[in-house]
Amino acid sequence: MNETPAADAATVEALPGEFEQLPMRYGGAPIAPDEALAVARRIARVQMSHGRKGATVPDELPPADALLVPWACRLPPRLLAFVRAKADMEGVTVTDVVTQALQAYANSSPGAQVAYKAPRQR
């Protein structure tokens, strides 16, 4: 796909955030599916422009039960050691922990701080 964003926009109506950063709305509604798709499209276009093999612009969001995809991030090694130890103690995977944390983040209002509350020890 060698079309420019302007050419894409001329043929298909662009979603909010598809060609520029989404505007901030502190305390507003969580990210909507069309916003998530638009940003995914924008990122895919950047990846394609950088020559990433296999990058395609999605037509729709993946289903909620789609296979997991590998994704890399950088974490402080000490934090990762503690996360791995706690996950091991609880019998869960780090993927479970990260998925739960990111789900809470994605479901919250923009600008909100997600806080975890441990149950009180008796």
Tab-separated table of N, CA and C in Angstrom, residues 2-89:
chain	number	residue	atom	x	y	z
A	2	ASN	N	0.919	1.970	-1.088
A	2	ASN	CA	1.776	3.133	-1.219
A	2	ASN	C	0.988	4.424	-1.183
A	3	GLU	N	-0.228	4.384	-0.746
A	3	GLU	CA	-1.047	5.583	-0.700
A	3	GLU	C	-0.617	6.466	0.455
A	4	THR	N	-0.782	7.742	0.275
A	4	THR	CA	-0.484	8.699	1.332
A	4	THR	C	-1.691	8.803	2.251
A	5	PRO	N	-1.498	9.336	3.467
A	5	PRO	CA	-2.664	9.510	4.347
A	5	PRO	C	-3.761	10.339	3.685
A	6	ALA	N	-3.380	11.361	2.906
A	6	ALA	CA	-4.390	12.190	2.253
A	6	ALA	C	-5.182	11.367	1.241
A	7	ALA	N	-4.501	10.484	0.514
A	7	ALA	CA	-5.193	9.635	-0.455
A	7	ALA	C	-6.125	8.664	0.249
A	8	ASP	N	-5.656	8.090	1.377
A	8	ASP	CA	-6.514	7.201	2.163
A	8	ASP	C	-7.753	7.946	2.638
A	9	ALA	N	-7.552	9.152	3.148
A	9	ALA	CA	-8.661	9.930	3.688
A	9	ALA	C	-9.653	10.304	2.597
A	10	ALA	N	-9.158	10.480	1.386
A	10	ALA	CA	-10.045	10.849	0.284
A	10	ALA	C	-10.960	9.690	-0.102
A	11	THR	N	-10.468	8.451	0.062
A	11	THR	CA	-11.267	7.302	-0.352
A	11	THR	C	-12.128	6.750	0.776
A	12	VAL	N	-11.681	6.879	2.011
A	12	VAL	CA	-12.409	6.359	3.167
A	12	VAL	C	-12.371	7.427	4.256
A	13	GLU	N	-13.499	7.649	4.886
A	13	GLU	CA	-13.529	8.642	5.954
A	13	GLU	C	-12.635	8.198	7.102
A	14	ALA	N	-11.730	9.064	7.512
A	14	ALA	CA	-10.777	8.746	8.572
A	14	ALA	C	-11.467	8.717	9.933
A	15	LEU	N	-11.011	7.824	10.770
A	15	LEU	CA	-11.491	7.756	12.147
A	15	LEU	C	-10.729	8.762	12.993
A	16	PRO	N	-11.291	9.219	14.107
A	16	PRO	CA	-10.562	10.151	14.963
A	16	PRO	C	-9.281	9.491	15.485
A	17	GLY	N	-8.146	10.161	15.278
A	17	GLY	CA	-6.865	9.634	15.718
A	17	GLY	C	-6.138	8.823	14.670
A	18	GLU	N	-6.724	8.687	13.490
A	18	GLU	CA	-6.100	7.864	12.461
A	18	GLU	C	-4.874	8.527	11.837
A	19	PHE	N	-4.876	9.845	11.757
A	19	PHE	CA	-3.748	10.538	11.126
A	19	PHE	C	-3.069	11.534	12.053
A	20	GLU	N	-3.547	11.659	13.271
A	20	GLU	CA	-2.914	12.534	14.255
A	20	GLU	C	-3.256	12.022	15.652
A	21	GLN	N	-2.498	12.481	16.626
A	21	GLN	CA	-2.720	12.047	18.007
A	21	GLN	C	-4.141	12.392	18.440
A	22	LEU	N	-4.733	11.481	19.200
A	22	LEU	CA	-6.070	11.743	19.749
A	22	LEU	C	-6.012	12.933	20.697
A	23	PRO	N	-7.012	13.799	20.688
A	23	PRO	CA	-7.025	14.904	21.648
A	23	PRO	C	-7.297	14.372	23.056
A	24	MET	N	-6.659	14.978	24.025
A	24	MET	CA	-6.830	14.562	25.419
A	24	MET	C	-8.194	15.007	25.930
A	25	ARG	N	-8.845	14.147	26.696
A	25	ARG	CA	-10.120	14.484	27.323
A	25	ARG	C	-10.089	13.974	28.764
A	26	TYR	N	-9.463	14.740	29.633
A	26	TYR	CA	-9.324	14.349	31.037
A	26	TYR	C	-10.676	13.997	31.638
A	27	GLY	N	-10.747	12.826	32.240
A	27	GLY	CA	-11.965	12.406	32.911
A	27	GLY	C	-13.096	12.017	31.982
A	28	GLY	N	-12.845	11.989	30.701
A	28	GLY	CA	-13.877	11.622	29.736
A	28	GLY	C	-14.046	10.118	29.651
A	29	ALA	N	-14.791	9.705	28.653
A	29	ALA	CA	-15.053	8.282	28.444
A	29	ALA	C	-13.754	7.545	28.117
A	30	PRO	N	-13.666	6.275	28.514
A	30	PRO	CA	-12.498	5.475	28.109
A	30	PRO	C	-12.392	5.421	26.586
A	31	ILE	N	-11.276	4.945	26.106
A	31	ILE	CA	-11.029	4.841	24.672
A	31	ILE	C	-12.134	4.006	24.019
A	32	ALA	N	-12.676	4.513	22.928
A	32	ALA	CA	-13.727	3.818	22.186
A	32	ALA	C	-13.090	2.880	21.160
A	33	PRO	N	-13.820	1.848	20.740
A	33	PRO	CA	-13.272	0.925	19.739
A	33	PRO	C	-12.792	1.609	18.461
A	34	ASP	N	-13.535	2.630	17.976
A	34	ASP	CA	-13.088	3.296	16.747
A	34	ASP	C	-11.790	4.064	16.967
A	35	GLU	N	-11.570	4.568	18.178
A	35	GLU	CA	-10.313	5.256	18.480
A	35	GLU	C	-9.153	4.259	18.541
A	36	ALA	N	-9.389	3.107	19.143
A	36	ALA	CA	-8.349	2.074	19.210
A	36	ALA	C	-7.980	1.594	17.808
A	37	LEU	N	-8.973	1.396	16.961
A	37	LEU	CA	-8.715	0.976	15.584
A	37	LEU	C	-7.956	2.055	14.824
A	38	ALA	N	-8.345	3.307	15.005
A	38	ALA	CA	-7.680	4.408	14.300
A	38	ALA	C	-6.203	4.482	14.663
A	39	VAL	N	-5.890	4.379	15.938
A	39	VAL	CA	-4.487	4.444	16.365
A	39	VAL	C	-3.731	3.209	15.868
A	40	ALA	N	-4.375	2.051	15.878
A	40	ALA	CA	-3.740	0.845	15.334
A	40	ALA	C	-3.418	1.032	13.855
A	41	ARG	N	-4.311	1.668	13.123
A	41	ARG	CA	-4.068	1.941	11.703
A	41	ARG	C	-2.889	2.898	11.523
A	42	ARG	N	-2.859	3.947	12.355
A	42	ARG	CA	-1.776	4.931	12.252
A	42	ARG	C	-0.432	4.277	12.543
A	43	ILE	N	-0.371	3.461	13.579
A	43	ILE	CA	0.870	2.769	13.928
A	43	ILE	C	1.281	1.808	12.817
A	44	ALA	N	0.321	1.094	12.239
A	44	ALA	CA	0.633	0.172	11.145
A	44	ALA	C	1.214	0.921	9.946
A	45	ARG	N	0.672	2.093	9.663
A	45	ARG	CA	1.204	2.883	8.540
A	45	ARG	C	2.649	3.303	8.807
A	46	VAL	N	2.951	3.683	10.031
A	46	VAL	CA	4.329	4.042	10.383
A	46	VAL	C	5.238	2.827	10.231
A	47	GLN	N	4.792	1.683	10.730
A	47	GLN	CA	5.587	0.464	10.607
A	47	GLN	C	5.841	0.126	9.142
A	48	MET	N	4.823	0.262	8.311
A	48	MET	CA	4.979	-0.023	6.885
A	48	MET	C	5.972	0.952	6.249
A	49	SER	N	5.894	2.231	6.636
A	49	SER	CA	6.803	3.224	6.056
A	49	SER	C	8.249	2.969	6.463
A	50	HIS	N	8.442	2.276	7.573
A	50	HIS	CA	9.780	1.909	8.034
A	50	HIS	C	10.214	0.553	7.492
A	51	GLY	N	9.389	-0.045	6.627
A	51	GLY	CA	9.749	-1.299	5.987
A	51	GLY	C	9.535	-2.541	6.823
A	52	ARG	N	8.695	-2.460	7.847
A	52	ARG	CA	8.453	-3.639	8.674
A	52	ARG	C	7.706	-4.700	7.873
A	53	LYS	N	8.300	-5.863	7.802
A	53	LYS	CA	7.696	-6.961	7.043
A	53	LYS	C	6.444	-7.460	7.749
A	54	GLY	N	5.418	-7.714	6.977
A	54	GLY	CA	4.182	-8.265	7.521
A	54	GLY	C	3.237	-7.237	8.108
A	55	ALA	N	3.633	-5.966	8.147
A	55	ALA	CA	2.747	-4.935	8.692
A	55	ALA	C	1.614	-4.674	7.704
A	56	THR	N	0.398	-4.672	8.201
A	56	THR	CA	-0.773	-4.368	7.379
A	56	THR	C	-1.687	-3.430	8.150
A	57	VAL	N	-2.414	-2.620	7.432
A	57	VAL	CA	-3.359	-1.694	8.058
A	57	VAL	C	-4.650	-2.462	8.329
A	58	PRO	N	-5.050	-2.561	9.597
A	58	PRO	CA	-6.244	-3.356	9.923
A	58	PRO	C	-7.540	-2.683	9.490
A	59	ASP	N	-8.497	-3.515	9.113
A	59	ASP	CA	-9.839	-3.036	8.774
A	59	ASP	C	-10.757	-3.041	9.996
A	60	GLU	N	-10.388	-3.865	10.980
A	60	GLU	CA	-11.199	-3.980	12.190
A	60	GLU	C	-10.304	-4.400	13.350
A	61	LEU	N	-10.811	-4.211	14.557
A	61	LEU	CA	-10.081	-4.659	15.739
A	61	LEU	C	-10.120	-6.180	15.811
A	62	PRO	N	-9.074	-6.790	16.360
A	62	PRO	CA	-9.122	-8.242	16.542
A	62	PRO	C	-10.212	-8.592	17.556
A	63	PRO	N	-10.751	-9.802	17.481
A	63	PRO	CA	-11.750	-10.203	18.469
A	63	PRO	C	-11.121	-10.293	19.864
A	64	ALA	N	-11.941	-10.214	20.883
A	64	ALA	CA	-11.449	-10.242	22.262
A	64	ALA	C	-10.713	-11.546	22.574
A	65	ASP	N	-11.056	-12.631	21.883
A	65	ASP	CA	-10.430	-13.920	22.164
A	65	ASP	C	-9.328	-14.283	21.153
A	66	ALA	N	-8.802	-13.280	20.443
A	66	ALA	CA	-7.736	-13.539	19.471
A	66	ALA	C	-6.497	-14.079	20.188
A	67	LEU	N	-5.675	-14.802	19.444
A	67	LEU	CA	-4.426	-15.325	20.008
A	67	LEU	C	-3.558	-14.185	20.518
A	68	LEU	N	-2.806	-14.463	21.561
A	68	LEU	CA	-1.898	-13.460	22.118
A	68	LEU	C	-0.782	-13.174	21.132
A	69	VAL	N	-0.296	-11.944	21.137
A	69	VAL	CA	0.821	-11.571	20.274
A	69	VAL	C	2.027	-11.211	21.137
A	70	PRO	N	3.228	-11.582	20.691
A	70	PRO	CA	4.411	-11.170	21.444
A	70	PRO	C	4.589	-9.659	21.337
A	71	TRP	N	4.993	-9.055	22.422
A	71	TRP	CA	5.196	-7.617	22.474
A	71	TRP	C	6.322	-7.367	23.455
A	72	ALA	N	7.245	-6.523	23.109
A	72	ALA	CA	8.402	-6.264	23.971
A	72	ALA	C	8.277	-4.903	24.634
A	73	CYS	N	8.704	-4.832	25.865
A	73	CYS	CA	8.780	-3.552	26.568
A	73	CYS	C	9.998	-3.605	27.488
A	74	ARG	N	10.396	-2.458	27.968
A	74	ARG	CA	11.547	-2.382	28.864
A	74	ARG	C	11.059	-2.120	30.287
A	75	LEU	N	11.561	-2.915	31.219
A	75	LEU	CA	11.207	-2.760	32.629
A	75	LEU	C	12.483	-2.765	33.463
A	76	PRO	N	12.446	-2.093	34.606
A	76	PRO	CA	13.603	-2.174	35.506
A	76	PRO	C	13.787	-3.630	35.947
A	77	PRO	N	15.007	-4.154	35.886
A	77	PRO	CA	15.215	-5.567	36.209
A	77	PRO	C	14.806	-5.945	37.636
A	78	ARG	N	14.991	-5.039	38.580
A	78	ARG	CA	14.594	-5.338	39.965
A	78	ARG	C	13.075	-5.497	40.057
A	79	LEU	N	12.338	-4.590	39.405
A	79	LEU	CA	10.876	-4.686	39.398
A	79	LEU	C	10.440	-6.001	38.769
A	80	LEU	N	11.038	-6.366	37.651
A	80	LEU	CA	10.676	-7.607	36.975
A	80	LEU	C	10.936	-8.821	37.872
A	81	ALA	N	12.017	-8.792	38.633
A	81	ALA	CA	12.309	-9.897	39.558
A	81	ALA	C	11.206	-10.032	40.612
A	82	PHE	N	10.755	-8.902	41.149
A	82	PHE	CA	9.697	-8.937	42.160
A	82	PHE	C	8.364	-9.393	41.540
A	83	VAL	N	8.061	-8.921	40.331
A	83	VAL	CA	6.826	-9.322	39.657
A	83	VAL	C	6.835	-10.823	39.386
A	84	ARG	N	7.954	-11.326	38.885
A	84	ARG	CA	8.043	-12.763	38.610
A	84	ARG	C	7.887	-13.590	39.883
A	85	ALA	N	8.500	-13.132	40.969
A	85	ALA	CA	8.407	-13.867	42.234
A	85	ALA	C	6.970	-13.869	42.769
A	86	LYS	N	6.305	-12.707	42.724
A	86	LYS	CA	4.930	-12.638	43.226
A	86	LYS	C	4.002	-13.470	42.346
A	87	ALA	N	4.169	-13.386	41.023
A	87	ALA	CA	3.340	-14.183	40.113
A	87	ALA	C	3.556	-15.664	40.373
A	88	ASP	N	4.804	-16.063	40.614
A	88	ASP	CA	5.113	-17.458	40.926
A	88	ASP	C	4.396	-17.892	42.206
A	89	MET	N	4.450	-17.037	43.226
A	89	MET	CA	3.804	-17.334	44.503
A	89	MET	C	2.299	-17.489	44.334
